[in-house]
PDB file of C-alpha atoms in Angstrom:
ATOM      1  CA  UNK A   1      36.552  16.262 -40.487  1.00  0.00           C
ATOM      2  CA  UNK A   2      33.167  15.110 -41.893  1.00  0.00           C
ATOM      3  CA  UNK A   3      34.728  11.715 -42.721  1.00  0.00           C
ATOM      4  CA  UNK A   4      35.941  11.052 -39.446  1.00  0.00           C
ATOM      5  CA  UNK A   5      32.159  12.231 -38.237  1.00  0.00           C
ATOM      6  CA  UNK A   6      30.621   9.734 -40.396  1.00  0.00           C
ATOM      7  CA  UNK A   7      33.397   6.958 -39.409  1.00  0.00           C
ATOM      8  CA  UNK A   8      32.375   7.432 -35.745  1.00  0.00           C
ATOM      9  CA  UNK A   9      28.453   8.080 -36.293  1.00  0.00           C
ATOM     10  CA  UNK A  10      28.205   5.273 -38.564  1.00  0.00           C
ATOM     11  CA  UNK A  11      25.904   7.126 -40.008  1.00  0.00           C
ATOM     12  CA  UNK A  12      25.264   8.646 -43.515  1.00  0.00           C
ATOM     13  CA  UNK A  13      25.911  12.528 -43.769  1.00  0.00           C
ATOM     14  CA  UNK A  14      24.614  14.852 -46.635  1.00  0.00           C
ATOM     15  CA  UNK A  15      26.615  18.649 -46.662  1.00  0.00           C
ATOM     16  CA  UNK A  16      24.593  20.740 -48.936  1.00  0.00           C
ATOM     17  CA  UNK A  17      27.610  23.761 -48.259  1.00  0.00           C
ATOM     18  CA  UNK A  18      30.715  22.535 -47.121  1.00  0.00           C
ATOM     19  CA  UNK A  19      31.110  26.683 -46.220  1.00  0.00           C
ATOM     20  CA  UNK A  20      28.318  26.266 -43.158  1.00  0.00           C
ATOM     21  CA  UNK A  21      29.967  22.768 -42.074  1.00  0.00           C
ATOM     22  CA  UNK A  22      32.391  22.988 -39.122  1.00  0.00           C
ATOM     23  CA  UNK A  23      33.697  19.917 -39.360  1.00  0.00           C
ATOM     24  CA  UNK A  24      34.758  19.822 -43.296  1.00  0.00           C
ATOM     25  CA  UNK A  25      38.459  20.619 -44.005  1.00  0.00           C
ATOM     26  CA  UNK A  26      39.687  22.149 -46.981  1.00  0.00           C
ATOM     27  CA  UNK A  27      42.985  20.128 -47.864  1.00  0.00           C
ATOM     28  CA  UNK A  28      40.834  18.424 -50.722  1.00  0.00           C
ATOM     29  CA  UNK A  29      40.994  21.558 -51.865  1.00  0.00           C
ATOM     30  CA  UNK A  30      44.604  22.378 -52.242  1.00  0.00           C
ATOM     31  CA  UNK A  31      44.689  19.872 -55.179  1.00  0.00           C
ATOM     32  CA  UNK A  32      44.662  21.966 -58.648  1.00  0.00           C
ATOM     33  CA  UNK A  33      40.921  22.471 -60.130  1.00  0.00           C
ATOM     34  CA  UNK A  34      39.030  21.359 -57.328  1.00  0.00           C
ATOM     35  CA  UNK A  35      36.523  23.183 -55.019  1.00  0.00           C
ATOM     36  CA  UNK A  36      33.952  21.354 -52.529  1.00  0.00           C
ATOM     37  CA  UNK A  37      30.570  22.757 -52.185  1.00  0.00           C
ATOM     38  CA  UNK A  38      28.840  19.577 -51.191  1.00  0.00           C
ATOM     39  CA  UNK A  39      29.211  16.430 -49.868  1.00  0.00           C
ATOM     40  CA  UNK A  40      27.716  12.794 -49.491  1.00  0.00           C
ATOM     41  CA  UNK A  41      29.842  10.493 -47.200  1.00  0.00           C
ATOM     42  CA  UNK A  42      28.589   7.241 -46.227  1.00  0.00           C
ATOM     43  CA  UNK A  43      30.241   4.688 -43.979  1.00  0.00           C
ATOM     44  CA  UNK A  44      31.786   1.023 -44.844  1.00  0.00           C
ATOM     45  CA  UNK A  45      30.839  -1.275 -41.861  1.00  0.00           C
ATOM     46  CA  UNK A  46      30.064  -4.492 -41.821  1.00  0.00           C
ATOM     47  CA  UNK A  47      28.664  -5.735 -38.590  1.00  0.00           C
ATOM     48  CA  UNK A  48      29.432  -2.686 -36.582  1.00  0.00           C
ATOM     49  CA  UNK A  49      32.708  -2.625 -37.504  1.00  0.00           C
ATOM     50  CA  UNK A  50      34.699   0.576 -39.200  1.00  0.00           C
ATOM     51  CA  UNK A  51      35.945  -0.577 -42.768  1.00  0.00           C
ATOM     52  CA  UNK A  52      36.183   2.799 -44.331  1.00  0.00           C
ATOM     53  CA  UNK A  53      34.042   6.041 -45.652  1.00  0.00           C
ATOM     54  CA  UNK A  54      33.419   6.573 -49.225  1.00  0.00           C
ATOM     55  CA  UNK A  55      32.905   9.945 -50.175  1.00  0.00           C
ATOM     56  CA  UNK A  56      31.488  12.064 -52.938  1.00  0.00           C
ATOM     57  CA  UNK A  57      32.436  15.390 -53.762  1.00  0.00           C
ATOM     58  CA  UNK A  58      29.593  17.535 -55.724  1.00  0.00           C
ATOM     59  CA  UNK A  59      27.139  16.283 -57.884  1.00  0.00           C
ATOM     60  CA  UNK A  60      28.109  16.692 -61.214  1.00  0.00           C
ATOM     61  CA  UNK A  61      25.467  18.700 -62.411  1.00  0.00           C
ATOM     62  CA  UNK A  62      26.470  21.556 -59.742  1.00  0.00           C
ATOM     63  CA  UNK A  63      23.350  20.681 -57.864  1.00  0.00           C
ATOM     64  CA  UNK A  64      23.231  19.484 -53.863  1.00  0.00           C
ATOM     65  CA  UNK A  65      22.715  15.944 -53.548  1.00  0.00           C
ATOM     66  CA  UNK A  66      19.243  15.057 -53.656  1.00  0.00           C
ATOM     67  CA  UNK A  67      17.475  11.921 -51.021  1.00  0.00           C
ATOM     68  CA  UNK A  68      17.720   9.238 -53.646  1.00  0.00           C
ATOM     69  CA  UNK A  69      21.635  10.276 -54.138  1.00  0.00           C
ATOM     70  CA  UNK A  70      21.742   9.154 -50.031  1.00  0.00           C
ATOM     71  CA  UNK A  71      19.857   6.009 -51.059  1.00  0.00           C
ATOM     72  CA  UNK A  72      22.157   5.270 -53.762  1.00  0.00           C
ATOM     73  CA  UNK A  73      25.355   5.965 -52.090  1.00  0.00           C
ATOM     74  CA  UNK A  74      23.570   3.488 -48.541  1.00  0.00           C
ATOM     75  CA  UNK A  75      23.346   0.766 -51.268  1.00  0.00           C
ATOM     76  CA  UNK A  76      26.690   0.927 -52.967  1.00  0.00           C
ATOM     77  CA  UNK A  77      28.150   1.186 -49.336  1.00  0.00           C
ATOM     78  CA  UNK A  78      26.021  -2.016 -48.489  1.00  0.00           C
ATOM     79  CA  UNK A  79      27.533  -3.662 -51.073  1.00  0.00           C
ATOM     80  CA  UNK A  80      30.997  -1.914 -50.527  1.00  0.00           C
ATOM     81  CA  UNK A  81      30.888  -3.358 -47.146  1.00  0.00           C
ATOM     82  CA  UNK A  82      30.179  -6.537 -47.987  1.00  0.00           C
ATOM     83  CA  UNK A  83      32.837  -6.787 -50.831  1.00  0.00           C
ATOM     84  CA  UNK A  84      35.726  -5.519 -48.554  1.00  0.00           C
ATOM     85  CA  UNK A  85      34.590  -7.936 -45.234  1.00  0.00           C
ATOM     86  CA  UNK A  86      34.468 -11.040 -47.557  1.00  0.00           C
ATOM     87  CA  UNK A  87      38.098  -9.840 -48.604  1.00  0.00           C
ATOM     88  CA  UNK A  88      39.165  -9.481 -44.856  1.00  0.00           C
ATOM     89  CA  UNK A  89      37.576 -12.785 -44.089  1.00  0.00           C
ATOM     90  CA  UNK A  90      39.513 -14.341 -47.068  1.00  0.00           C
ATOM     91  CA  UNK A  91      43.104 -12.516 -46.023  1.00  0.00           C
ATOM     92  CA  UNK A  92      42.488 -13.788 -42.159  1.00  0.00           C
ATOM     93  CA  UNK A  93      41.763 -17.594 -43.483  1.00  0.00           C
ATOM     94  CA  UNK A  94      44.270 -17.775 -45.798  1.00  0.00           C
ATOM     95  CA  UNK A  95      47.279 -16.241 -43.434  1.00  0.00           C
ATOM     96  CA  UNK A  96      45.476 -19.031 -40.520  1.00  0.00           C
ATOM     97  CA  UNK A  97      46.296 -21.595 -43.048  1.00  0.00           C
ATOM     98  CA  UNK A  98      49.707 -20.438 -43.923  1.00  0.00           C
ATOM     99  CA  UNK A  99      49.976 -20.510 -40.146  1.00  0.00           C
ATOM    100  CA  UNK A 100      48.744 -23.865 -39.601  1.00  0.00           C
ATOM    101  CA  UNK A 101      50.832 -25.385 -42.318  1.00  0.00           C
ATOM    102  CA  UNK A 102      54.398 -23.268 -41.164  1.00  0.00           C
ATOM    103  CA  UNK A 103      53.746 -25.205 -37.927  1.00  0.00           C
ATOM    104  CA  UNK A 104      53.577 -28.785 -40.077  1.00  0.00           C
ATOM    105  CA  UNK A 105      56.720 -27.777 -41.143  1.00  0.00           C
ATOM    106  CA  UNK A 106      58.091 -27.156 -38.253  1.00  0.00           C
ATOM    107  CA  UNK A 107      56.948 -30.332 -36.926  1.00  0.00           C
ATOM    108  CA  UNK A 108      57.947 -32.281 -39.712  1.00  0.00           C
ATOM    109  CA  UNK A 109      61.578 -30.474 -38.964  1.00  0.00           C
ATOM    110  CA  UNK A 110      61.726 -31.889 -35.624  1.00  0.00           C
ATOM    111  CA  UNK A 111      60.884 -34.711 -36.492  1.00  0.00           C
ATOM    112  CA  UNK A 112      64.165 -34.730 -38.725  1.00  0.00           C
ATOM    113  CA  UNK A 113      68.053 -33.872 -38.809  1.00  0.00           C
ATOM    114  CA  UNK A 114      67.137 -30.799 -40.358  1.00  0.00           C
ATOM    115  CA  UNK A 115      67.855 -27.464 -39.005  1.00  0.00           C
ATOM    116  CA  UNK A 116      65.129 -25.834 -37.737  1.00  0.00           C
ATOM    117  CA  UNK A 117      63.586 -23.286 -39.740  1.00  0.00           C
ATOM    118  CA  UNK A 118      65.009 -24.689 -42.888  1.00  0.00           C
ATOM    119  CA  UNK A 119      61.422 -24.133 -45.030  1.00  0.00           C
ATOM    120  CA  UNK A 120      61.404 -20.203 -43.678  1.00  0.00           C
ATOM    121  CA  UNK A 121      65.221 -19.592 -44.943  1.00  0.00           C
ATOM    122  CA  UNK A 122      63.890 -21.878 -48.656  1.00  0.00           C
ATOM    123  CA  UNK A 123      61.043 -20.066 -48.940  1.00  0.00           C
ATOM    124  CA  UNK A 124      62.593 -16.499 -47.749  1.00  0.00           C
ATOM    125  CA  UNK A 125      65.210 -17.431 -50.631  1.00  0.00           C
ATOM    126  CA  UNK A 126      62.801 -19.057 -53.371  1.00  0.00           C
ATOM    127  CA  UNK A 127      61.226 -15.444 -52.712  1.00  0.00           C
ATOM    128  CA  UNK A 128      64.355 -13.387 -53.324  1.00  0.00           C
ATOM    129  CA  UNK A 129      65.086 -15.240 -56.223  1.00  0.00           C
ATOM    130  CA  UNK A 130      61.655 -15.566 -57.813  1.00  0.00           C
ATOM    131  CA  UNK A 131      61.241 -11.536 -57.369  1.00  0.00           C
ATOM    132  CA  UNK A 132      64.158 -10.880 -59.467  1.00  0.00           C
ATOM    133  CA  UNK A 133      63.131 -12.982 -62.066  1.00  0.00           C
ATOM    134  CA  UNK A 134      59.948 -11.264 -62.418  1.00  0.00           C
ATOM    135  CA  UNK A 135      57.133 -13.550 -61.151  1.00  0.00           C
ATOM    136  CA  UNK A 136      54.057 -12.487 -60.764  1.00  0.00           C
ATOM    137  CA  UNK A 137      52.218 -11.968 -57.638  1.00  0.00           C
ATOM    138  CA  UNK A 138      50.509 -15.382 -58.098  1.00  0.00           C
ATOM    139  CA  UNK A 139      53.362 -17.395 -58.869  1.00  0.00           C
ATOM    140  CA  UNK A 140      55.339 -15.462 -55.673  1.00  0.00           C
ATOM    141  CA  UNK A 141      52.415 -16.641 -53.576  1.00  0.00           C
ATOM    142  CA  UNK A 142      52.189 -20.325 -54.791  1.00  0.00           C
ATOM    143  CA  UNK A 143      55.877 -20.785 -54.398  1.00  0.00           C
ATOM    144  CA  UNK A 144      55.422 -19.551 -50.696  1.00  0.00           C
ATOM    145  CA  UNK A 145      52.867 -22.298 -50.191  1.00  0.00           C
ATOM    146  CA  UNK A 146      55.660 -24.784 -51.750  1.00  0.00           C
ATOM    147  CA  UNK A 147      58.328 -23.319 -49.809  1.00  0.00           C
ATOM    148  CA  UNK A 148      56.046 -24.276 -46.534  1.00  0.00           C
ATOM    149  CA  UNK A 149      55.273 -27.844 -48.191  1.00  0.00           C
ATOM    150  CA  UNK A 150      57.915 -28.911 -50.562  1.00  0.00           C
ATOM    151  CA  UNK A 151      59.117 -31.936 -47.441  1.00  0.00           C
ATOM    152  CA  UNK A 152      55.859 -33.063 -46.275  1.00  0.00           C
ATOM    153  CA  UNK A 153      56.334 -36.108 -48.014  1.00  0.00           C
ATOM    154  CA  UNK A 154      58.907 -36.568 -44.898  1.00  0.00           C
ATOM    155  CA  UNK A 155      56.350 -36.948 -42.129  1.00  0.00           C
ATOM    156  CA  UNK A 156      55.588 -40.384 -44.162  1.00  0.00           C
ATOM    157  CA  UNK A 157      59.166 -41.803 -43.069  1.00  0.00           C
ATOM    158  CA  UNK A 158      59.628 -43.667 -39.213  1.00  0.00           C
ATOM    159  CA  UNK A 159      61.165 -41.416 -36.968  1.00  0.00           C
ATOM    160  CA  UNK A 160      64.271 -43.300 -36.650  1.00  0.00           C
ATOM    161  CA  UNK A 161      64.680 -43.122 -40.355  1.00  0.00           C
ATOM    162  CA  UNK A 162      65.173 -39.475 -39.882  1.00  0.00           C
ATOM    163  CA  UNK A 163      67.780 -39.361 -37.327  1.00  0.00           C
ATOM    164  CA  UNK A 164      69.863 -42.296 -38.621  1.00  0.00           C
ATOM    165  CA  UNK A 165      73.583 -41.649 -38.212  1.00  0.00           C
ATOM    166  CA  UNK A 166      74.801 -44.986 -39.977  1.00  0.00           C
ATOM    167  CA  UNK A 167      74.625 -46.111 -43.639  1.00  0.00           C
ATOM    168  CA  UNK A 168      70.867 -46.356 -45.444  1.00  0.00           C
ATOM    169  CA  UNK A 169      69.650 -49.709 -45.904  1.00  0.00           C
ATOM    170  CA  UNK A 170      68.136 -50.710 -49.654  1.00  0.00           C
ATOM    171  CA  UNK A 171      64.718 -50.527 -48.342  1.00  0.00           C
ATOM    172  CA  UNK A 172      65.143 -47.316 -46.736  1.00  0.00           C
ATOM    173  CA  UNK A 173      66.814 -45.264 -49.519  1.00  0.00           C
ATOM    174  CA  UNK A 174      64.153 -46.359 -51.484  1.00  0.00           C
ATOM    175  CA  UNK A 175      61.143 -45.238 -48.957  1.00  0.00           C
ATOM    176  CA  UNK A 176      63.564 -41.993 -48.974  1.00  0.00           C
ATOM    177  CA  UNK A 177      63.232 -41.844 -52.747  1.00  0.00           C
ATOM    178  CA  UNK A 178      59.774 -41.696 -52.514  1.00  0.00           C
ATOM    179  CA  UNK A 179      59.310 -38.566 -50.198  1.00  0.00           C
ATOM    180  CA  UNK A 180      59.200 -36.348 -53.312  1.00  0.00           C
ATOM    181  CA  UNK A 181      56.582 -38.862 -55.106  1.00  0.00           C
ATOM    182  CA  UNK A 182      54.751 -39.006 -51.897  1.00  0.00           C
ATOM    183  CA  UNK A 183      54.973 -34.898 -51.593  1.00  0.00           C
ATOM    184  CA  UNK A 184      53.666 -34.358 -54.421  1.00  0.00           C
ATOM    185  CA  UNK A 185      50.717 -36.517 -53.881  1.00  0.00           C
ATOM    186  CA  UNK A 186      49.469 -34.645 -51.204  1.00  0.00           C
ATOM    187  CA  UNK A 187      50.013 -31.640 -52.586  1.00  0.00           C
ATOM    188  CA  UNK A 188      47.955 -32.448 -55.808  1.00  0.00           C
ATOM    189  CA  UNK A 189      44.996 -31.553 -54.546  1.00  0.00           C
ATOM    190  CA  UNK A 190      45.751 -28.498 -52.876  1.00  0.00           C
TER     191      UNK A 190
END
């Protein structure tokens, strides 16, 4: 269709009549109360790259869009583009973090006794748990980013500590004591 025209093209199209237009398809159409005559479809690209198409169906005076309408439309798909790569950007840095810090917690868990994968089955649980008591999408994602972090306070601790077998000396149930303290600490500025 013209979208997919303009998604390839990269380019922006103006249809004066959508009736003289090969490439326009009518399903639009099958919604109740609507009927294309024109169109103005711009791409959303952001250094070459496909984001989306935006497209407007007639002008609302009944008229055919007009050479400033294309302008228009170019800048709000400037900015369009912009908006939505920033987002990408953001969504591809924060899941490289998550990433990063999943694989400090599996390091810190074989470092330990622990089972491995114990912060994945936490946080899958925390999740479970935290959905059916109605948090919000913010809260869900902060207590993912606990789930990943809530024993980093452990990489603190000698390795030996982590692995004893025998009875816990005074000194070291107290540095144990701490790992929550210690946790929390570097996790206070994050």
């Amino acid at each position: 269709g013209v979208a997919g025209a303009v998604a390839e093209s990269l380019e922006i199209l103006r249809v004066t009549d959508v009736t003289k237009e090969d490439r326009f398809s009518n399903t639009i159409d099958e919604a109740p109360g609507i009927l294309t005559r024109s169109l103005l479809v711009a791409p959303l690209a952001a250094q070459g790259r496909l984001l989306g198409v935006i497209e407007l169906i007639n002008k609302k005076n009944g008229g055919s869009f007009l050479e400033e309408d294309v302008v228009g439309l170019g800048g709000l798909a400037l900015m369009g583009s912009a908006a939505l790569e920033k987002t990408l950007l953001h969504r591809e840095l924060v899941d490289a973090h998550r990433s990063v810090l999943g694989l400090v917690a599996d390091l810190i868990e074989t470092r330990t006794a622990l089972d491995q994968g114990r912060h994945e089955r936490i946080r899958a649980l925390s999740q479970a748990l935290a959905e059916n008591l109605g948090f919000r999408e913010a809260e869900l994602r902060d207590l993912d980013w606990a789930a990943l972090l809530f024993n980093i306070g452990l990489a603190t601790l000698p390795a030996d500590l982590m692995t004893k077998k025998s009875d816990l000396t005074p000194a070291e149930r107290e540095a144990l004591s701490k790992v929550s303290r210690v946790s929390a600490a570097v996790l206070n500025p994050v």
